[in-house]
C-alpha cells in the first residue's frame, strides 16, 4: 500500500513526481491511496464555512477550487484533457447541486458532503495521468469500500462490511488508485474519517488485504523528533516501535494519523515513512518491538487547546463517581480529552473543542463545579 499526501500532489510537477516514484519502487499488486491536492481541503472548508454563514461567496470560492484543478489538468495532459475535465466537473457539479438544494442544517454533515470531493478529484486526475504514461490502473471509489456510522467528520468504521467490500472490489486488479479520508454510511451518505485521515485509510486497506507493507510518502525524510516548521535541528528517527508511533500520533505528531497504527500492528504489517522527493532513501520504519533509534526525546506542539479547571463547590473530593460523570459529559459534547491532572478537590483537563460545544458543556458542568476556562 502506498499513500501520497496533499503535498505530494500539490501541483502538476508533484503528480509527475508520483509517476517517478511508482516507476522507481514498482506498482504491480499495489493499492495507492491519495489525498486532496495541496491546500484543497482548506479551500473546501472555507466553502463550507461561507455556505453555513449564508454567504453567497461560497459559489465563486468553489469555482476557484475547480479552476485550480483545471490548471493542473492543462499542465499534465495534451490528449484526453476534455475527458479528465469532464470527470472532474462531475464531482464539482455534484457538490454545487448539493449546496443549492440542501435542507439539513448540520455543519458536520455538510462538511463531509463537500470536503470529500477533494480526494475524488485528485485521484481521478492521477489515475488518468499514470494511465497515459503506461501504468494501467483501476480507479476505486473508497466510499464503496469503507463503511462507517453517521458520526460525520470523524466517522467510526464498520470493520466487517468494510473488509468484505475491499476484498471483493480489489480482487483481480493489479494496480489500484483510491482515496484517503472518505467513506460512506450503509445507505451511501458520504462521511470522512477525521482530518489527515488518509493514513488511516491506507491502514484499513492494508489490514483488509494483508498487505506486505504500507509506505506513507511525505515531504519530510521520515518521522522526525519534532515538527521541522516548529523546531530547528530536528533529527530523523530511523526506526520506532508501533507503541512509540501510537503515542506520538495520539499526542499530535502530524506525520502519522492516530488511528493508523492499530490495524497494522494487529497483523504485524510494517509501516515506512519516506520522502517522495528522495524515494531511494530508507526513511523511517515502524514495526513491532523496535527500539527508538536514535534514542532522543520527541517534541509535539498542539495549538488551539482549551484548558478546563474544575473544583468542587463544597470542598468535597473529586473521586471516581465525579470523574465518570465528567467524562460522560465530554463524550456527549464530542470533546476529545488530551491531558488530565487531578488533586483532591480539583480536576484539570486539556481538551480539543473540535465541534464548538464548549459553551453548553461549561454550563452543565457549572451546575456542580466551579469552572475556569
mmCIF file of N, CA and C in Angstrom, residues 58-161:
data_model
loop_
_atom_site.group_PDB
_atom_site.id
_atom_site.type_symbol
_atom_site.label_atom_id
_atom_site.label_comp_id
_atom_site.label_asym_id
_atom_site.label_seq_id
_atom_site.Cartn_x
_atom_site.Cartn_y
_atom_site.Cartn_z
ATOM 1 N N UNK A 58 -19.753 31.521 -1.355
ATOM 2 C CA UNK A 58 -19.320 30.115 -1.404
ATOM 3 C C UNK A 58 -19.266 29.619 -2.847
ATOM 4 N N UNK A 59 -20.098 30.207 -3.742
ATOM 5 C CA UNK A 59 -20.120 29.739 -5.138
ATOM 6 C C UNK A 59 -18.823 30.116 -5.865
ATOM 7 N N UNK A 60 -18.414 31.406 -5.870
ATOM 8 C CA UNK A 60 -17.133 31.720 -6.521
ATOM 9 C C UNK A 60 -15.944 31.032 -5.845
ATOM 10 N N UNK A 61 -16.036 30.821 -4.531
ATOM 11 C CA UNK A 61 -14.947 30.135 -3.820
ATOM 12 C C UNK A 61 -14.801 28.696 -4.327
ATOM 13 N N UNK A 62 -15.936 28.026 -4.525
ATOM 14 C CA UNK A 62 -15.913 26.663 -5.059
ATOM 15 C C UNK A 62 -15.383 26.657 -6.495
ATOM 16 N N UNK A 63 -15.764 27.667 -7.265
ATOM 17 C CA UNK A 63 -15.285 27.756 -8.652
ATOM 18 C C UNK A 63 -13.773 27.994 -8.716
ATOM 19 N N UNK A 64 -13.243 28.704 -7.728
ATOM 20 C CA UNK A 64 -11.790 28.907 -7.678
ATOM 21 C C UNK A 64 -11.062 27.578 -7.478
ATOM 22 N N UNK A 65 -11.641 26.722 -6.649
ATOM 23 C CA UNK A 65 -11.038 25.401 -6.418
ATOM 24 C C UNK A 65 -11.097 24.580 -7.706
ATOM 25 N N UNK A 66 -12.217 24.692 -8.406
ATOM 26 C CA UNK A 66 -12.357 23.979 -9.682
ATOM 27 C C UNK A 66 -11.297 24.468 -10.682
ATOM 28 N N UNK A 67 -11.118 25.789 -10.771
ATOM 29 C CA UNK A 67 -10.147 26.358 -11.722
ATOM 30 C C UNK A 67 -8.721 25.921 -11.409
ATOM 31 N N UNK A 68 -8.412 25.798 -10.110
ATOM 32 C CA UNK A 68 -7.078 25.349 -9.714
ATOM 33 C C UNK A 68 -6.809 23.947 -10.272
ATOM 34 N N UNK A 69 -7.815 23.098 -10.237
ATOM 35 C CA UNK A 69 -7.661 21.739 -10.782
ATOM 36 C C UNK A 69 -7.589 21.752 -12.308
ATOM 37 N N UNK A 70 -8.352 22.658 -12.929
ATOM 38 C CA UNK A 70 -8.253 22.820 -14.393
ATOM 39 C C UNK A 70 -6.820 23.151 -14.809
ATOM 40 N N UNK A 71 -6.192 24.045 -14.032
ATOM 41 C CA UNK A 71 -4.829 24.481 -14.351
ATOM 42 C C UNK A 71 -3.861 23.292 -14.306
ATOM 43 N N UNK A 72 -4.012 22.439 -13.296
ATOM 44 C CA UNK A 72 -3.159 21.258 -13.186
ATOM 45 C C UNK A 72 -3.413 20.307 -14.355
ATOM 46 N N UNK A 73 -4.681 20.145 -14.729
ATOM 47 C CA UNK A 73 -5.031 19.285 -15.881
ATOM 48 C C UNK A 73 -4.382 19.826 -17.157
ATOM 49 N N UNK A 74 -4.437 21.148 -17.336
ATOM 50 C CA UNK A 74 -3.833 21.788 -18.519
ATOM 51 C C UNK A 74 -2.346 21.468 -18.629
ATOM 52 N N UNK A 75 -1.663 21.471 -17.498
ATOM 53 C CA UNK A 75 -0.221 21.239 -17.497
ATOM 54 C C UNK A 75 0.138 19.761 -17.664
ATOM 55 N N UNK A 76 -0.763 18.878 -17.274
ATOM 56 C CA UNK A 76 -0.455 17.448 -17.292
ATOM 57 C C UNK A 76 -0.828 16.742 -18.594
ATOM 58 N N UNK A 77 -1.890 17.229 -19.248
ATOM 59 C CA UNK A 77 -2.457 16.475 -20.363
ATOM 60 C C UNK A 77 -2.373 17.229 -21.685
ATOM 61 N N UNK A 78 -1.905 16.523 -22.704
ATOM 62 C CA UNK A 78 -2.020 17.038 -24.071
ATOM 63 C C UNK A 78 -3.265 16.432 -24.708
ATOM 64 N N UNK A 79 -3.408 15.124 -24.541
ATOM 65 C CA UNK A 79 -4.615 14.433 -25.015
ATOM 66 C C UNK A 79 -5.494 14.132 -23.805
ATOM 67 N N UNK A 80 -6.743 13.761 -24.079
ATOM 68 C CA UNK A 80 -7.704 13.367 -23.032
ATOM 69 C C UNK A 80 -8.039 14.493 -22.055
ATOM 70 N N UNK A 81 -7.653 15.739 -22.392
ATOM 71 C CA UNK A 81 -7.891 16.853 -21.470
ATOM 72 C C UNK A 81 -9.385 17.030 -21.185
ATOM 73 N N UNK A 82 -10.194 16.936 -22.241
ATOM 74 C CA UNK A 82 -11.649 17.107 -22.074
ATOM 75 C C UNK A 82 -12.249 15.977 -21.257
ATOM 76 N N UNK A 83 -11.748 14.777 -21.471
ATOM 77 C CA UNK A 83 -12.239 13.609 -20.749
ATOM 78 C C UNK A 83 -11.980 13.756 -19.246
ATOM 79 N N UNK A 84 -10.768 14.189 -18.889
ATOM 80 C CA UNK A 84 -10.401 14.365 -17.480
ATOM 81 C C UNK A 84 -11.210 15.508 -16.869
ATOM 82 N N UNK A 85 -11.318 16.627 -17.602
ATOM 83 C CA UNK A 85 -12.074 17.785 -17.101
ATOM 84 C C UNK A 85 -13.539 17.428 -16.872
ATOM 85 N N UNK A 86 -14.094 16.606 -17.757
ATOM 86 C CA UNK A 86 -15.491 16.185 -17.612
ATOM 87 C C UNK A 86 -15.689 15.386 -16.332
ATOM 88 N N UNK A 87 -14.739 14.493 -16.045
ATOM 89 C CA UNK A 87 -14.810 13.689 -14.818
ATOM 90 C C UNK A 87 -14.719 14.576 -13.588
ATOM 91 N N UNK A 88 -13.805 15.538 -13.619
ATOM 92 C CA UNK A 88 -13.632 16.468 -12.502
ATOM 93 C C UNK A 88 -14.886 17.313 -12.314
ATOM 94 N N UNK A 89 -15.466 17.772 -13.431
ATOM 95 C CA UNK A 89 -16.692 18.577 -13.373
ATOM 96 C C UNK A 89 -17.843 17.835 -12.698
ATOM 97 N N UNK A 90 -17.915 16.545 -12.912
ATOM 98 C CA UNK A 90 -18.994 15.753 -12.294
ATOM 99 C C UNK A 90 -18.991 15.920 -10.780
ATOM 100 N N UNK A 91 -17.799 15.889 -10.172
ATOM 101 C CA UNK A 91 -17.704 15.994 -8.712
ATOM 102 C C UNK A 91 -18.018 17.411 -8.238
ATOM 103 N N UNK A 92 -17.492 18.426 -8.940
ATOM 104 C CA UNK A 92 -17.780 19.809 -8.535
ATOM 105 C C UNK A 92 -19.257 20.153 -8.735
ATOM 106 N N UNK A 93 -19.841 19.687 -9.825
ATOM 107 C CA UNK A 93 -21.262 19.940 -10.076
ATOM 108 C C UNK A 93 -22.137 19.257 -9.028
ATOM 109 N N UNK A 94 -21.697 18.074 -8.623
ATOM 110 C CA UNK A 94 -22.435 17.338 -7.587
ATOM 111 C C UNK A 94 -22.417 18.110 -6.267
ATOM 112 N N UNK A 95 -21.252 18.678 -5.920
ATOM 113 C CA UNK A 95 -21.128 19.460 -4.681
ATOM 114 C C UNK A 95 -21.974 20.724 -4.749
ATOM 115 N N UNK A 96 -21.931 21.405 -5.894
ATOM 116 C CA UNK A 96 -22.714 22.634 -6.069
ATOM 117 C C UNK A 96 -24.206 22.340 -6.006
ATOM 118 N N UNK A 97 -24.609 21.261 -6.637
ATOM 119 C CA UNK A 97 -26.014 20.852 -6.623
ATOM 120 C C UNK A 97 -26.463 20.535 -5.197
ATOM 121 N N UNK A 98 -25.588 19.859 -4.459
ATOM 122 C CA UNK A 98 -25.912 19.553 -3.061
ATOM 123 C C UNK A 98 -26.131 20.841 -2.262
ATOM 124 N N UNK A 99 -25.201 21.803 -2.391
ATOM 125 C CA UNK A 99 -25.295 23.045 -1.619
ATOM 126 C C UNK A 99 -26.528 23.864 -1.994
ATOM 127 N N UNK A 100 -26.881 23.837 -3.252
ATOM 128 C CA UNK A 100 -28.049 24.609 -3.703
ATOM 129 C C UNK A 100 -29.374 23.989 -3.281
ATOM 130 N N UNK A 101 -29.356 22.701 -2.953
ATOM 131 C CA UNK A 101 -30.614 22.011 -2.631
ATOM 132 C C UNK A 101 -30.665 21.445 -1.220
ATOM 133 N N UNK A 102 -29.591 21.630 -0.476
ATOM 134 C CA UNK A 102 -29.520 21.047 0.867
ATOM 135 C C UNK A 102 -30.497 21.725 1.831
ATOM 136 N N UNK A 103 -31.141 20.928 2.669
ATOM 137 C CA UNK A 103 -32.064 21.479 3.674
ATOM 138 C C UNK A 103 -31.656 21.083 5.099
ATOM 139 N N UNK A 104 -30.513 20.389 5.216
ATOM 140 C CA UNK A 104 -30.050 19.938 6.535
ATOM 141 C C UNK A 104 -29.083 20.968 7.113
ATOM 142 N N UNK A 105 -29.340 21.397 8.358
ATOM 143 C CA UNK A 105 -28.521 22.450 8.959
ATOM 144 C C UNK A 105 -27.469 21.889 9.917
ATOM 145 N N UNK A 106 -26.897 20.759 9.566
ATOM 146 C CA UNK A 106 -25.865 20.120 10.390
ATOM 147 C C UNK A 106 -24.513 20.392 9.737
ATOM 148 N N UNK A 107 -23.676 21.207 10.404
ATOM 149 C CA UNK A 107 -22.402 21.616 9.820
ATOM 150 C C UNK A 107 -21.551 20.413 9.436
ATOM 151 N N UNK A 108 -21.463 19.437 10.321
ATOM 152 C CA UNK A 108 -20.588 18.290 10.080
ATOM 153 C C UNK A 108 -21.066 17.460 8.891
ATOM 154 N N UNK A 109 -22.378 17.319 8.745
ATOM 155 C CA UNK A 109 -22.940 16.610 7.588
ATOM 156 C C UNK A 109 -22.585 17.342 6.291
ATOM 157 N N UNK A 110 -22.787 18.664 6.294
ATOM 158 C CA UNK A 110 -22.483 19.474 5.102
ATOM 159 C C UNK A 110 -20.987 19.376 4.778
ATOM 160 N N UNK A 111 -20.179 19.466 5.811
ATOM 161 C CA UNK A 111 -18.723 19.393 5.657
ATOM 162 C C UNK A 111 -18.328 18.136 4.878
ATOM 163 N N UNK A 112 -18.830 17.002 5.311
ATOM 164 C CA UNK A 112 -18.418 15.736 4.689
ATOM 165 C C UNK A 112 -18.846 15.635 3.230
ATOM 166 N N UNK A 113 -20.018 16.173 2.904
ATOM 167 C CA UNK A 113 -20.500 16.080 1.519
ATOM 168 C C UNK A 113 -19.663 16.943 0.575
ATOM 169 N N UNK A 114 -19.132 18.057 1.090
ATOM 170 C CA UNK A 114 -18.403 19.000 0.237
ATOM 171 C C UNK A 114 -16.896 18.722 0.231
ATOM 172 N N UNK A 115 -16.318 18.585 1.420
ATOM 173 C CA UNK A 115 -14.857 18.462 1.524
ATOM 174 C C UNK A 115 -14.358 17.166 0.879
ATOM 175 N N UNK A 116 -15.198 16.142 0.871
ATOM 176 C CA UNK A 116 -14.816 14.834 0.313
ATOM 177 C C UNK A 116 -14.491 14.877 -1.181
ATOM 178 N N UNK A 117 -14.969 15.897 -1.897
ATOM 179 C CA UNK A 117 -14.720 15.904 -3.351
ATOM 180 C C UNK A 117 -13.242 16.140 -3.667
ATOM 181 N N UNK A 118 -12.481 16.697 -2.708
ATOM 182 C CA UNK A 118 -11.053 16.933 -2.942
ATOM 183 C C UNK A 118 -10.318 15.658 -3.314
ATOM 184 N N UNK A 119 -10.593 14.588 -2.570
ATOM 185 C CA UNK A 119 -9.933 13.305 -2.819
ATOM 186 C C UNK A 119 -10.444 12.655 -4.107
ATOM 187 N N UNK A 120 -11.734 12.784 -4.375
ATOM 188 C CA UNK A 120 -12.307 12.175 -5.587
ATOM 189 C C UNK A 120 -11.714 12.809 -6.844
ATOM 190 N N UNK A 121 -11.513 14.118 -6.785
ATOM 191 C CA UNK A 121 -10.947 14.844 -7.927
ATOM 192 C C UNK A 121 -9.463 14.514 -8.115
ATOM 193 N N UNK A 122 -8.693 14.556 -7.023
ATOM 194 C CA UNK A 122 -7.242 14.322 -7.142
ATOM 195 C C UNK A 122 -6.950 12.921 -7.666
ATOM 196 N N UNK A 123 -7.669 11.925 -7.152
ATOM 197 C CA UNK A 123 -7.413 10.549 -7.587
ATOM 198 C C UNK A 123 -7.809 10.336 -9.046
ATOM 199 N N UNK A 124 -8.850 11.024 -9.485
ATOM 200 C CA UNK A 124 -9.257 10.914 -10.891
ATOM 201 C C UNK A 124 -8.158 11.451 -11.806
ATOM 202 N N UNK A 125 -7.593 12.606 -11.453
ATOM 203 C CA UNK A 125 -6.534 13.218 -12.268
ATOM 204 C C UNK A 125 -5.299 12.311 -12.295
ATOM 205 N N UNK A 126 -4.884 11.828 -11.129
ATOM 206 C CA UNK A 126 -3.691 10.977 -11.063
ATOM 207 C C UNK A 126 -3.916 9.670 -11.818
ATOM 208 N N UNK A 127 -5.098 9.095 -11.671
ATOM 209 C CA UNK A 127 -5.403 7.827 -12.350
ATOM 210 C C UNK A 127 -5.292 7.973 -13.862
ATOM 211 N N UNK A 128 -5.882 9.030 -14.410
ATOM 212 C CA UNK A 128 -5.793 9.274 -15.863
ATOM 213 C C UNK A 128 -4.346 9.535 -16.281
ATOM 214 N N UNK A 129 -3.628 10.308 -15.444
ATOM 215 C CA UNK A 129 -2.269 10.693 -15.822
ATOM 216 C C UNK A 129 -1.337 9.489 -15.886
ATOM 217 N N UNK A 130 -1.352 8.643 -14.847
ATOM 218 C CA UNK A 130 -0.430 7.498 -14.860
ATOM 219 C C UNK A 130 -0.837 6.481 -15.931
ATOM 220 N N UNK A 131 -2.149 6.411 -16.219
ATOM 221 C CA UNK A 131 -2.605 5.524 -17.305
ATOM 222 C C UNK A 131 -2.053 5.998 -18.651
ATOM 223 N N UNK A 132 -2.003 7.319 -18.841
ATOM 224 C CA UNK A 132 -1.428 7.900 -20.063
ATOM 225 C C UNK A 132 0.069 7.622 -20.185
ATOM 226 N N UNK A 133 0.675 7.262 -19.044
ATOM 227 C CA UNK A 133 2.118 7.005 -19.026
ATOM 228 C C UNK A 133 2.414 5.529 -18.727
ATOM 229 N N UNK A 134 1.573 4.691 -19.310
ATOM 230 C CA UNK A 134 1.811 3.236 -19.344
ATOM 231 C C UNK A 134 1.736 2.533 -17.992
ATOM 232 N N UNK A 135 0.981 3.115 -17.048
ATOM 233 C CA UNK A 135 0.688 2.385 -15.810
ATOM 234 C C UNK A 135 -0.823 2.133 -15.781
ATOM 235 N N UNK A 136 -1.200 0.970 -16.258
ATOM 236 C CA UNK A 136 -2.632 0.623 -16.257
ATOM 237 C C UNK A 136 -3.107 0.510 -14.821
ATOM 238 N N UNK A 137 -4.254 1.112 -14.527
ATOM 239 C CA UNK A 137 -4.738 1.100 -13.154
ATOM 240 C C UNK A 137 -6.264 1.125 -13.114
ATOM 241 N N UNK A 138 -6.795 0.767 -11.971
ATOM 242 C CA UNK A 138 -8.234 0.809 -11.722
ATOM 243 C C UNK A 138 -8.516 1.890 -10.695
ATOM 244 N N UNK A 139 -9.422 2.830 -11.032
ATOM 245 C CA UNK A 139 -9.850 3.863 -10.081
ATOM 246 C C UNK A 139 -10.937 3.263 -9.198
ATOM 247 N N UNK A 140 -10.716 3.331 -7.894
ATOM 248 C CA UNK A 140 -11.619 2.694 -6.938
ATOM 249 C C UNK A 140 -12.237 3.753 -6.032
ATOM 250 N N UNK A 141 -13.564 3.801 -5.988
ATOM 251 C CA UNK A 141 -14.269 4.745 -5.115
ATOM 252 C C UNK A 141 -14.245 4.198 -3.685
ATOM 253 N N UNK A 142 -13.483 4.845 -2.815
ATOM 254 C CA UNK A 142 -13.318 4.368 -1.435
ATOM 255 C C UNK A 142 -14.646 4.303 -0.694
ATOM 256 N N UNK A 143 -15.629 5.105 -1.124
ATOM 257 C CA UNK A 143 -16.923 5.118 -0.444
ATOM 258 C C UNK A 143 -17.665 3.803 -0.617
ATOM 259 N N UNK A 144 -17.311 3.061 -1.668
ATOM 260 C CA UNK A 144 -17.932 1.749 -1.868
ATOM 261 C C UNK A 144 -17.250 0.675 -1.021
ATOM 262 N N UNK A 145 -16.063 1.000 -0.524
ATOM 263 C CA UNK A 145 -15.295 0.042 0.296
ATOM 264 C C UNK A 145 -15.473 0.312 1.783
ATOM 265 N N UNK A 146 -15.204 1.546 2.173
ATOM 266 C CA UNK A 146 -15.082 1.883 3.593
ATOM 267 C C UNK A 146 -16.431 2.338 4.139
ATOM 268 N N UNK A 147 -17.029 1.487 4.973
ATOM 269 C CA UNK A 147 -18.364 1.729 5.510
ATOM 270 C C UNK A 147 -18.276 2.158 6.968
ATOM 271 N N UNK A 148 -19.035 3.197 7.305
ATOM 272 C CA UNK A 148 -18.927 3.823 8.631
ATOM 273 C C UNK A 148 -20.308 4.064 9.238
ATOM 274 N N UNK A 149 -20.286 4.579 10.481
ATOM 275 C CA UNK A 149 -21.520 5.066 11.101
ATOM 276 C C UNK A 149 -21.794 6.498 10.627
ATOM 277 N N UNK A 150 -22.679 7.209 11.317
ATOM 278 C CA UNK A 150 -23.094 8.560 10.891
ATOM 279 C C UNK A 150 -22.402 9.664 11.699
ATOM 280 N N UNK A 151 -21.240 9.360 12.275
ATOM 281 C CA UNK A 151 -20.511 10.337 13.083
ATOM 282 C C UNK A 151 -19.688 11.198 12.127
ATOM 283 N N UNK A 152 -20.350 12.185 11.514
ATOM 284 C CA UNK A 152 -19.720 12.995 10.477
ATOM 285 C C UNK A 152 -18.479 13.715 10.993
ATOM 286 N N UNK A 153 -17.472 13.821 10.101
ATOM 287 C CA UNK A 153 -16.176 14.454 10.348
ATOM 288 C C UNK A 153 -15.231 13.597 11.180
ATOM 289 N N UNK A 154 -15.703 12.500 11.740
ATOM 290 C CA UNK A 154 -14.814 11.610 12.492
ATOM 291 C C UNK A 154 -15.479 10.239 12.588
ATOM 292 N N UNK A 155 -15.862 9.693 11.439
ATOM 293 C CA UNK A 155 -16.707 8.505 11.399
ATOM 294 C C UNK A 155 -15.977 7.266 11.914
ATOM 295 N N UNK A 156 -16.753 6.362 12.503
ATOM 296 C CA UNK A 156 -16.233 5.093 13.020
ATOM 297 C C UNK A 156 -16.520 3.979 12.022
ATOM 298 N N UNK A 157 -15.572 3.083 11.904
ATOM 299 C CA UNK A 157 -15.631 2.052 10.868
ATOM 300 C C UNK A 157 -16.562 0.900 11.237
ATOM 301 N N UNK A 158 -17.280 0.401 10.226
ATOM 302 C CA UNK A 158 -17.912 -0.913 10.324
ATOM 303 C C UNK A 158 -16.918 -1.889 9.702
ATOM 304 N N UNK A 159 -16.117 -2.521 10.554
ATOM 305 C CA UNK A 159 -14.984 -3.298 10.066
ATOM 306 C C UNK A 159 -15.405 -4.474 9.189
ATOM 307 N N UNK A 160 -16.408 -5.217 9.634
ATOM 308 C CA UNK A 160 -16.775 -6.446 8.906
ATOM 309 C C UNK A 160 -17.206 -6.143 7.476
ATOM 310 N N UNK A 161 -18.123 -5.174 7.328
ATOM 311 C CA UNK A 161 -18.593 -4.810 5.987
ATOM 312 C C UNK A 161 -17.459 -4.243 5.147
#
